[in-house]
Amino acid sequence: MTKLKLVYFDIDGARGEAARLAMVIGKAPFEDDRVKFADWGNRKSGTPFGALPVLERDGQTVAQSNGINRYVGKLAELYPADAWQAALCDEAMDAVEEIATRVWSTMRLPEAEKKAQRESLAAGPLSHSLDHLQRRLVAHGGQYFADGRLTIADLKVFVWIRHLRSGDLDHVPVDLADRVAPRLVEHYERVKSHPAIKAYYAERKVAL
Ligand SMILES: N[C@@H](CCC(=O)N[C@@H](CS)C(=O)NCC(=O)O)C(=O)O
């Protein structure tokens, strides 16, 4: 039997989380290898691009979060079979990845610079990205991003909106998504209420 291992940091969010959720929802058995930050220095050079997530399948590896998302989305039946719907699913995932990369690239900046850059992102590109994502959701019926049902794209957006509303991102207003993109917050609540997601976070004792 094929063995899957998802290697990601020991956090319940960010780039590895949508793949974890997809495998939980799809009941695809996998090993959840949670790397402690203290151990990362020893493991980094063993990864394809010096970064996580990495998915291992029978000892072989694949990196890049959205590629992993597509693969596990297919396994979990959370990726559209129709090529156009698949493109819409990819669009939402890539849109999140694009803005998240900009926001997270400020992580190690000196405090004053981080503050300036994050405030500027929040007022400009991050707000625009939320607005655009919301418009795409509405254009596709308002419930889900593609295929008229829950797909891996919804999981990626869910994880992003949760992060933005968590208060973990200093200098980004915690109510930004609520103010700029209330339909995305409704979408977040919709995904959050999925029974498998509720059960998963309850078991992990993660408050949503
Ligand atoms: N394009 C990559 C980016 C991966 C990435 O930057 N991952 C971060 C964690 S979210 C990481 O591994 N940071 C540690 C490091 O770069 O040393 C992807 O989408 O997977």
JSON list of N, CA and C and ligand atoms in Angstrom, two decimals, residues 8-9 14-15 40 44 50-53 63-66 97 104 108, ligand 1:
[
{"chain": "A", "resi": 8, "resn": "TYR", "atom": "N", "xyz": [5.77, 19.04, 7.45]},
{"chain": "A", "resi": 8, "resn": "TYR", "atom": "CA", "xyz": [5.55, 20.48, 7.58]},
{"chain": "A", "resi": 8, "resn": "TYR", "atom": "C", "xyz": [5.85, 20.89, 9.02]},
{"chain": "A", "resi": 9, "resn": "PHE", "atom": "N", "xyz": [5.93, 22.18, 9.24]},
{"chain": "A", "resi": 9, "resn": "PHE", "atom": "CA", "xyz": [6.22, 22.67, 10.58]},
{"chain": "A", "resi": 9, "resn": "PHE", "atom": "C", "xyz": [5.08, 22.31, 11.54]},
{"chain": "A", "resi": 14, "resn": "ALA", "atom": "N", "xyz": [-0.81, 27.86, 7.78]},
{"chain": "A", "resi": 14, "resn": "ALA", "atom": "CA", "xyz": [0.18, 28.20, 6.74]},
{"chain": "A", "resi": 14, "resn": "ALA", "atom": "C", "xyz": [0.22, 27.18, 5.60]},
{"chain": "A", "resi": 15, "resn": "ARG", "atom": "N", "xyz": [1.38, 27.03, 4.96]},
{"chain": "A", "resi": 15, "resn": "ARG", "atom": "CA", "xyz": [1.41, 26.37, 3.66]},
{"chain": "A", "resi": 15, "resn": "ARG", "atom": "C", "xyz": [1.12, 24.88, 3.67]},
{"chain": "A", "resi": 40, "resn": "TRP", "atom": "N", "xyz": [14.68, 22.20, 12.41]},
{"chain": "A", "resi": 40, "resn": "TRP", "atom": "CA", "xyz": [14.63, 22.54, 10.98]},
{"chain": "A", "resi": 40, "resn": "TRP", "atom": "C", "xyz": [16.03, 22.65, 10.37]},
{"chain": "A", "resi": 44, "resn": "LYS", "atom": "N", "xyz": [16.62, 20.90, 6.77]},
{"chain": "A", "resi": 44, "resn": "LYS", "atom": "CA", "xyz": [16.43, 21.78, 5.60]},
{"chain": "A", "resi": 44, "resn": "LYS", "atom": "C", "xyz": [17.15, 21.25, 4.34]},
{"chain": "A", "resi": 50, "resn": "GLY", "atom": "N", "xyz": [14.84, 23.30, 0.03]},
{"chain": "A", "resi": 50, "resn": "GLY", "atom": "CA", "xyz": [15.22, 23.93, 1.30]},
{"chain": "A", "resi": 50, "resn": "GLY", "atom": "C", "xyz": [14.04, 24.54, 2.02]},
{"chain": "A", "resi": 51, "resn": "ALA", "atom": "N", "xyz": [12.86, 24.01, 1.79]},
{"chain": "A", "resi": 51, "resn": "ALA", "atom": "CA", "xyz": [11.65, 24.59, 2.39]},
{"chain": "A", "resi": 51, "resn": "ALA", "atom": "C", "xyz": [10.59, 23.51, 2.56]},
{"chain": "A", "resi": 52, "resn": "LEU", "atom": "N", "xyz": [9.59, 23.82, 3.35]},
{"chain": "A", "resi": 52, "resn": "LEU", "atom": "CA", "xyz": [8.45, 22.92, 3.58]},
{"chain": "A", "resi": 52, "resn": "LEU", "atom": "C", "xyz": [7.17, 23.64, 3.12]},
{"chain": "A", "resi": 53, "resn": "PRO", "atom": "N", "xyz": [6.13, 22.92, 2.76]},
{"chain": "A", "resi": 53, "resn": "PRO", "atom": "CA", "xyz": [5.92, 21.48, 2.92]},
{"chain": "A", "resi": 53, "resn": "PRO", "atom": "C", "xyz": [6.62, 20.63, 1.87]},
{"chain": "A", "resi": 63, "resn": "ALA", "atom": "N", "xyz": [7.80, 18.70, -3.64]},
{"chain": "A", "resi": 63, "resn": "ALA", "atom": "CA", "xyz": [7.69, 19.94, -2.87]},
{"chain": "A", "resi": 63, "resn": "ALA", "atom": "C", "xyz": [6.75, 20.90, -3.60]},
{"chain": "A", "resi": 64, "resn": "GLN", "atom": "N", "xyz": [6.63, 22.09, -3.04]},
{"chain": "A", "resi": 64, "resn": "GLN", "atom": "CA", "xyz": [5.79, 23.20, -3.52]},
{"chain": "A", "resi": 64, "resn": "GLN", "atom": "C", "xyz": [4.32, 22.98, -3.13]},
{"chain": "A", "resi": 65, "resn": "SER", "atom": "N", "xyz": [3.88, 23.87, -2.26]},
{"chain": "A", "resi": 65, "resn": "SER", "atom": "CA", "xyz": [2.60, 23.66, -1.59]},
{"chain": "A", "resi": 65, "resn": "SER", "atom": "C", "xyz": [1.41, 23.48, -2.54]},
{"chain": "A", "resi": 66, "resn": "ASN", "atom": "N", "xyz": [1.32, 24.29, -3.57]},
{"chain": "A", "resi": 66, "resn": "ASN", "atom": "CA", "xyz": [0.13, 24.14, -4.42]},
{"chain": "A", "resi": 66, "resn": "ASN", "atom": "C", "xyz": [0.18, 22.89, -5.28]},
{"chain": "A", "resi": 97, "resn": "GLU", "atom": "N", "xyz": [-1.51, 32.15, -2.56]},
{"chain": "A", "resi": 97, "resn": "GLU", "atom": "CA", "xyz": [-0.05, 31.95, -2.44]},
{"chain": "A", "resi": 97, "resn": "GLU", "atom": "C", "xyz": [0.70, 33.25, -2.77]},
{"chain": "A", "resi": 104, "resn": "TRP", "atom": "N", "xyz": [4.28, 37.16, 4.14]},
{"chain": "A", "resi": 104, "resn": "TRP", "atom": "CA", "xyz": [5.22, 36.38, 4.97]},
{"chain": "A", "resi": 104, "resn": "TRP", "atom": "C", "xyz": [6.68, 36.77, 4.72]},
{"chain": "A", "resi": 108, "resn": "ARG", "atom": "N", "xyz": [10.96, 38.38, 8.80]},
{"chain": "A", "resi": 108, "resn": "ARG", "atom": "CA", "xyz": [12.25, 38.56, 9.49]},
{"chain": "A", "resi": 108, "resn": "ARG", "atom": "C", "xyz": [12.81, 39.97, 9.37]},
{"chain": "B", "resi": 1, "resn": "LIG", "atom": "N1", "xyz": [7.00, 28.11, -2.80]},
{"chain": "B", "resi": 1, "resn": "LIG", "atom": "C1", "xyz": [7.11, 27.26, -1.66]},
{"chain": "B", "resi": 1, "resn": "LIG", "atom": "C2", "xyz": [7.50, 28.12, -0.46]},
{"chain": "B", "resi": 1, "resn": "LIG", "atom": "C3", "xyz": [7.86, 27.24, 0.71]},
{"chain": "B", "resi": 1, "resn": "LIG", "atom": "C4", "xyz": [8.27, 28.05, 1.94]},
{"chain": "B", "resi": 1, "resn": "LIG", "atom": "O1", "xyz": [8.81, 29.17, 1.84]},
{"chain": "B", "resi": 1, "resn": "LIG", "atom": "N2", "xyz": [8.03, 27.45, 3.10]},
{"chain": "B", "resi": 1, "resn": "LIG", "atom": "C5", "xyz": [8.40, 28.06, 4.36]},
{"chain": "B", "resi": 1, "resn": "LIG", "atom": "C6", "xyz": [7.36, 27.68, 5.42]},
{"chain": "B", "resi": 1, "resn": "LIG", "atom": "S1", "xyz": [5.71, 28.18, 4.99]},
{"chain": "B", "resi": 1, "resn": "LIG", "atom": "C7", "xyz": [9.73, 27.51, 4.82]},
{"chain": "B", "resi": 1, "resn": "LIG", "atom": "O2", "xyz": [10.04, 26.36, 4.61]},
{"chain": "B", "resi": 1, "resn": "LIG", "atom": "N3", "xyz": [10.52, 28.34, 5.53]},
{"chain": "B", "resi": 1, "resn": "LIG", "atom": "C8", "xyz": [11.75, 27.92, 6.14]},
{"chain": "B", "resi": 1, "resn": "LIG", "atom": "C9", "xyz": [12.96, 28.24, 5.34]},
{"chain": "B", "resi": 1, "resn": "LIG", "atom": "O3", "xyz": [12.83, 28.80, 4.21]},
{"chain": "B", "resi": 1, "resn": "LIG", "atom": "O4", "xyz": [14.07, 27.95, 5.82]},
{"chain": "B", "resi": 1, "resn": "LIG", "atom": "C10", "xyz": [5.81, 26.50, -1.42]},
{"chain": "B", "resi": 1, "resn": "LIG", "atom": "O5", "xyz": [4.75, 26.98, -1.87]},
{"chain": "B", "resi": 1, "resn": "LIG", "atom": "O6", "xyz": [5.84, 25.42, -0.83]}
]
